[in-house]
mmCIF file with all atom_site columns, C-alpha atoms in Angstrom:
data_model
loop_
_atom_site.group_PDB
_atom_site.id
_atom_site.type_symbol
_atom_site.label_atom_id
_atom_site.label_alt_id
_atom_site.label_comp_id
_atom_site.label_asym_id
_atom_site.label_entity_id
_atom_site.label_seq_id
_atom_site.pdbx_PDB_ins_code
_atom_site.Cartn_x
_atom_site.Cartn_y
_atom_site.Cartn_z
_atom_site.occupancy
_atom_site.B_iso_or_equiv
_atom_site.pdbx_formal_charge
_atom_site.auth_seq_id
_atom_site.auth_comp_id
_atom_site.auth_asym_id
_atom_site.auth_atom_id
_atom_site.pdbx_PDB_model_num
ATOM 1  C CA . MET C 1 1  ? 184.519 188.006 -8.460  1.00 75.00 ? 1  MET C CA 1
ATOM 2  C CA . ILE C 1 2  ? 187.569 189.381 -10.223 1.00 77.00 ? 2  ILE C CA 1
ATOM 3  C CA . GLN C 1 3  ? 189.866 191.476 -8.041  1.00 81.00 ? 3  GLN C CA 1
ATOM 4  C CA . VAL C 1 4  ? 192.257 194.050 -9.428  1.00 86.00 ? 4  VAL C CA 1
ATOM 5  C CA . VAL C 1 5  ? 194.687 196.162 -7.414  1.00 87.00 ? 5  VAL C CA 1
ATOM 6  C CA . ASN C 1 6  ? 196.410 199.413 -8.336  1.00 91.00 ? 6  ASN C CA 1
ATOM 7  C CA . LEU C 1 7  ? 199.984 199.016 -7.087  1.00 88.00 ? 7  LEU C CA 1
ATOM 8  C CA . ASN C 1 8  ? 200.398 202.794 -6.952  1.00 94.00 ? 8  ASN C CA 1
ATOM 9  C CA . GLU C 1 9  ? 197.690 202.947 -4.293  1.00 94.00 ? 9  GLU C CA 1
ATOM 10 C CA . GLN C 1 10 ? 199.986 201.354 -1.700  1.00 92.00 ? 10 GLN C CA 1
ATOM 11 C CA . ILE C 1 11 ? 202.807 203.717 -2.602  1.00 94.00 ? 11 ILE C CA 1
ATOM 12 C CA . VAL C 1 12 ? 200.549 206.759 -2.201  1.00 97.00 ? 12 VAL C CA 1
ATOM 13 C CA . GLU C 1 13 ? 199.184 205.368 1.090   1.00 96.00 ? 13 GLU C CA 1
ATOM 14 C CA . ASP C 1 14 ? 202.750 205.030 2.385   1.00 95.00 ? 14 ASP C CA 1
ATOM 15 C CA . MET C 1 15 ? 203.606 208.556 1.257   1.00 96.00 ? 15 MET C CA 1
ATOM 16 C CA . LEU C 1 16 ? 200.457 209.864 2.944   1.00 97.00 ? 16 LEU C CA 1
ATOM 17 C CA . ALA C 1 17 ? 201.254 208.075 6.210   1.00 97.00 ? 17 ALA C CA 1
ATOM 18 C CA . LYS C 1 18 ? 204.729 209.620 6.251   1.00 96.00 ? 18 LYS C CA 1
ATOM 19 C CA . PHE C 1 19 ? 203.300 213.040 5.363   1.00 97.00 ? 19 PHE C CA 1
ATOM 20 C CA . ARG C 1 20 ? 200.797 212.785 8.223   1.00 96.00 ? 20 ARG C CA 1
ATOM 21 C CA . ALA C 1 21 ? 203.398 211.616 10.721  1.00 96.00 ? 21 ALA C CA 1
ATOM 22 C CA . GLU C 1 22 ? 205.850 214.404 9.896   1.00 95.00 ? 22 GLU C CA 1
ATOM 23 C CA . LYS C 1 23 ? 203.287 217.255 9.986   1.00 94.00 ? 23 LYS C CA 1
ATOM 24 C CA . LYS C 1 24 ? 205.901 219.689 8.701   1.00 93.00 ? 24 LYS C CA 1
ATOM 25 C CA . ASP C 1 25 ? 203.433 222.332 7.477   1.00 91.00 ? 25 ASP C CA 1
ATOM 26 C CA . LYS C 1 26 ? 201.634 223.934 10.423  1.00 91.00 ? 26 LYS C CA 1
ATOM 27 C CA . LYS C 1 27 ? 199.087 225.574 8.099   1.00 91.00 ? 27 LYS C CA 1
ATOM 28 C CA . MET C 1 28 ? 198.055 222.239 6.575   1.00 95.00 ? 28 MET C CA 1
ATOM 29 C CA . CYS C 1 29 ? 195.064 220.294 7.844   1.00 95.00 ? 29 CYS C CA 1
ATOM 30 C CA . TYR C 1 30 ? 195.812 216.623 8.510   1.00 96.00 ? 30 TYR C CA 1
ATOM 31 C CA . CYS C 1 31 ? 192.236 215.446 9.113   1.00 95.00 ? 31 CYS C CA 1
ATOM 32 C CA . ASP C 1 32 ? 191.006 212.264 7.400   1.00 95.00 ? 32 ASP C CA 1
ATOM 33 C CA . ALA C 1 33 ? 188.923 214.228 4.878   1.00 96.00 ? 33 ALA C CA 1
ATOM 34 C CA . CYS C 1 34 ? 191.896 216.300 3.706   1.00 97.00 ? 34 CYS C CA 1
ATOM 35 C CA . LEU C 1 35 ? 194.216 213.303 3.569   1.00 97.00 ? 35 LEU C CA 1
ATOM 36 C CA . THR C 1 36 ? 191.631 211.327 1.596   1.00 97.00 ? 36 THR C CA 1
ATOM 37 C CA . ASP C 1 37 ? 191.369 214.221 -0.868  1.00 98.00 ? 37 ASP C CA 1
ATOM 38 C CA . ILE C 1 38 ? 195.164 214.258 -1.281  1.00 98.00 ? 38 ILE C CA 1
ATOM 39 C CA . MET C 1 39 ? 195.136 210.547 -1.975  1.00 98.00 ? 39 MET C CA 1
ATOM 40 C CA . THR C 1 40 ? 192.287 210.648 -4.484  1.00 98.00 ? 40 THR C CA 1
ATOM 41 C CA . ILE C 1 41 ? 193.693 213.658 -6.346  1.00 98.00 ? 41 ILE C CA 1
ATOM 42 C CA . THR C 1 42 ? 197.095 211.983 -6.564  1.00 98.00 ? 42 THR C CA 1
ATOM 43 C CA . LEU C 1 43 ? 195.716 208.631 -7.719  1.00 98.00 ? 43 LEU C CA 1
ATOM 44 C CA . ASN C 1 44 ? 193.530 210.324 -10.326 1.00 97.00 ? 44 ASN C CA 1
ATOM 45 C CA . THR C 1 45 ? 196.623 212.066 -11.685 1.00 97.00 ? 45 THR C CA 1
ATOM 46 C CA . VAL C 1 46 ? 199.228 209.304 -11.825 1.00 97.00 ? 46 VAL C CA 1
ATOM 47 C CA . GLU C 1 47 ? 199.154 206.420 -14.272 1.00 94.00 ? 47 GLU C CA 1
ATOM 48 C CA . PRO C 1 48 ? 197.646 203.326 -12.605 1.00 93.00 ? 48 PRO C CA 1
ATOM 49 C CA . ARG C 1 49 ? 199.538 200.035 -12.372 1.00 89.00 ? 49 ARG C CA 1
ATOM 50 C CA . TYR C 1 50 ? 196.932 197.310 -12.059 1.00 87.00 ? 50 TYR C CA 1
ATOM 51 C CA . VAL C 1 51 ? 197.469 193.644 -11.310 1.00 82.00 ? 51 VAL C CA 1
ATOM 52 C CA . ALA C 1 52 ? 194.798 190.985 -11.032 1.00 81.00 ? 52 ALA C CA 1
ATOM 53 C CA . ASN C 1 53 ? 196.202 189.486 -7.863  1.00 70.00 ? 53 ASN C CA 1
ATOM 54 C CA . PRO C 1 54 ? 198.485 191.323 -5.419  1.00 61.00 ? 54 PRO C CA 1
ATOM 55 C CA . LEU C 1 55 ? 200.132 188.015 -4.523  1.00 65.00 ? 55 LEU C CA 1
ATOM 56 C CA . THR C 1 56 ? 201.551 187.842 -8.045  1.00 60.00 ? 56 THR C CA 1
ATOM 57 C CA . GLU C 1 57 ? 202.625 191.486 -8.212  1.00 58.00 ? 57 GLU C CA 1
ATOM 58 C CA . THR C 1 58 ? 206.306 190.564 -8.445  1.00 58.00 ? 58 THR C CA 1
ATOM 59 C CA . PHE C 1 59 ? 205.538 188.774 -11.700 1.00 56.00 ? 59 PHE C CA 1
ATOM 60 C CA . PHE C 1 60 ? 203.984 191.922 -13.179 1.00 54.00 ? 60 PHE C CA 1
ATOM 61 C CA . LYS C 1 61 ? 206.111 194.530 -11.431 1.00 56.00 ? 61 LYS C CA 1
ATOM 62 C CA . PRO C 1 62 ? 208.644 196.243 -13.654 1.00 56.00 ? 62 PRO C CA 1
ATOM 63 C CA . SER C 1 63 ? 212.234 196.336 -12.509 1.00 56.00 ? 63 SER C CA 1
ATOM 64 C CA . ALA C 1 64 ? 211.848 199.834 -11.024 1.00 67.00 ? 64 ALA C CA 1
ATOM 65 C CA . THR C 1 65 ? 212.151 200.071 -7.275  1.00 78.00 ? 65 THR C CA 1
ATOM 66 C CA . LYS C 1 66 ? 209.558 201.481 -4.901  1.00 81.00 ? 66 LYS C CA 1
ATOM 67 C CA . LYS C 1 67 ? 211.771 204.570 -4.483  1.00 88.00 ? 67 LYS C CA 1
ATOM 68 C CA . GLN C 1 68 ? 211.715 205.148 -8.239  1.00 90.00 ? 68 GLN C CA 1
ATOM 69 C CA . TYR C 1 69 ? 207.913 204.987 -8.233  1.00 91.00 ? 69 TYR C CA 1
ATOM 70 C CA . GLU C 1 70 ? 207.771 207.351 -5.249  1.00 94.00 ? 70 GLU C CA 1
ATOM 71 C CA . ASP C 1 71 ? 210.039 209.794 -7.082  1.00 95.00 ? 71 ASP C CA 1
ATOM 72 C CA . LYS C 1 72 ? 207.767 209.615 -10.115 1.00 95.00 ? 72 LYS C CA 1
ATOM 73 C CA . ILE C 1 73 ? 204.604 210.146 -8.042  1.00 97.00 ? 73 ILE C CA 1
ATOM 74 C CA . ARG C 1 74 ? 206.008 212.816 -5.680  1.00 98.00 ? 74 ARG C CA 1
ATOM 75 C CA . PRO C 1 75 ? 205.364 215.860 -7.956  1.00 98.00 ? 75 PRO C CA 1
ATOM 76 C CA . ASP C 1 76 ? 201.699 214.876 -8.346  1.00 98.00 ? 76 ASP C CA 1
ATOM 77 C CA . PHE C 1 77 ? 201.446 214.215 -4.602  1.00 98.00 ? 77 PHE C CA 1
ATOM 78 C CA . ASN C 1 78 ? 202.894 217.666 -3.843  1.00 98.00 ? 78 ASN C CA 1
ATOM 79 C CA . LYS C 1 79 ? 200.439 219.311 -6.256  1.00 98.00 ? 79 LYS C CA 1
ATOM 80 C CA . ALA C 1 80 ? 197.554 217.524 -4.544  1.00 98.00 ? 80 ALA C CA 1
ATOM 81 C CA . VAL C 1 81 ? 198.768 218.776 -1.157  1.00 97.00 ? 81 VAL C CA 1
ATOM 82 C CA . LYS C 1 82 ? 198.762 222.356 -2.479  1.00 97.00 ? 82 LYS C CA 1
ATOM 83 C CA . VAL C 1 83 ? 195.242 221.988 -3.900  1.00 97.00 ? 83 VAL C CA 1
ATOM 84 C CA . VAL C 1 84 ? 193.861 220.627 -0.638  1.00 97.00 ? 84 VAL C CA 1
ATOM 85 C CA . LYS C 1 85 ? 195.732 223.166 1.484   1.00 97.00 ? 85 LYS C CA 1
ATOM 86 C CA . LYS C 1 86 ? 194.311 225.997 -0.593  1.00 96.00 ? 86 LYS C CA 1
ATOM 87 C CA . SER C 1 87 ? 190.730 224.679 -0.595  1.00 95.00 ? 87 SER C CA 1
ATOM 88 C CA . PRO C 1 88 ? 190.063 222.093 2.139   1.00 94.00 ? 88 PRO C CA 1
ATOM 89 C CA . ARG C 1 89 ? 186.614 220.499 1.904   1.00 88.00 ? 89 ARG C CA 1
ATOM 90 C CA . HIS C 1 90 ? 186.053 219.571 5.562   1.00 80.00 ? 90 HIS C CA 1
#
């Protein structure tokens, strides 16, 4: 079976873990359902970066750093947080 991996998925997962750990917004729900919605909304918004094998990602990875990708994804992540905060589905 062919396996493909979206490299942005790991970046969004890391951002989500930090967001959950910080819990800065007291009016935000941090349950698994809300966090999953934030992740899916974000990933459906940002451009995917697929590789066929995560072990060879350095071969396919552009020269941009993880921080640069986070900076590029952050606005979409923040929009997803606002959407979920306004209308949680849990």
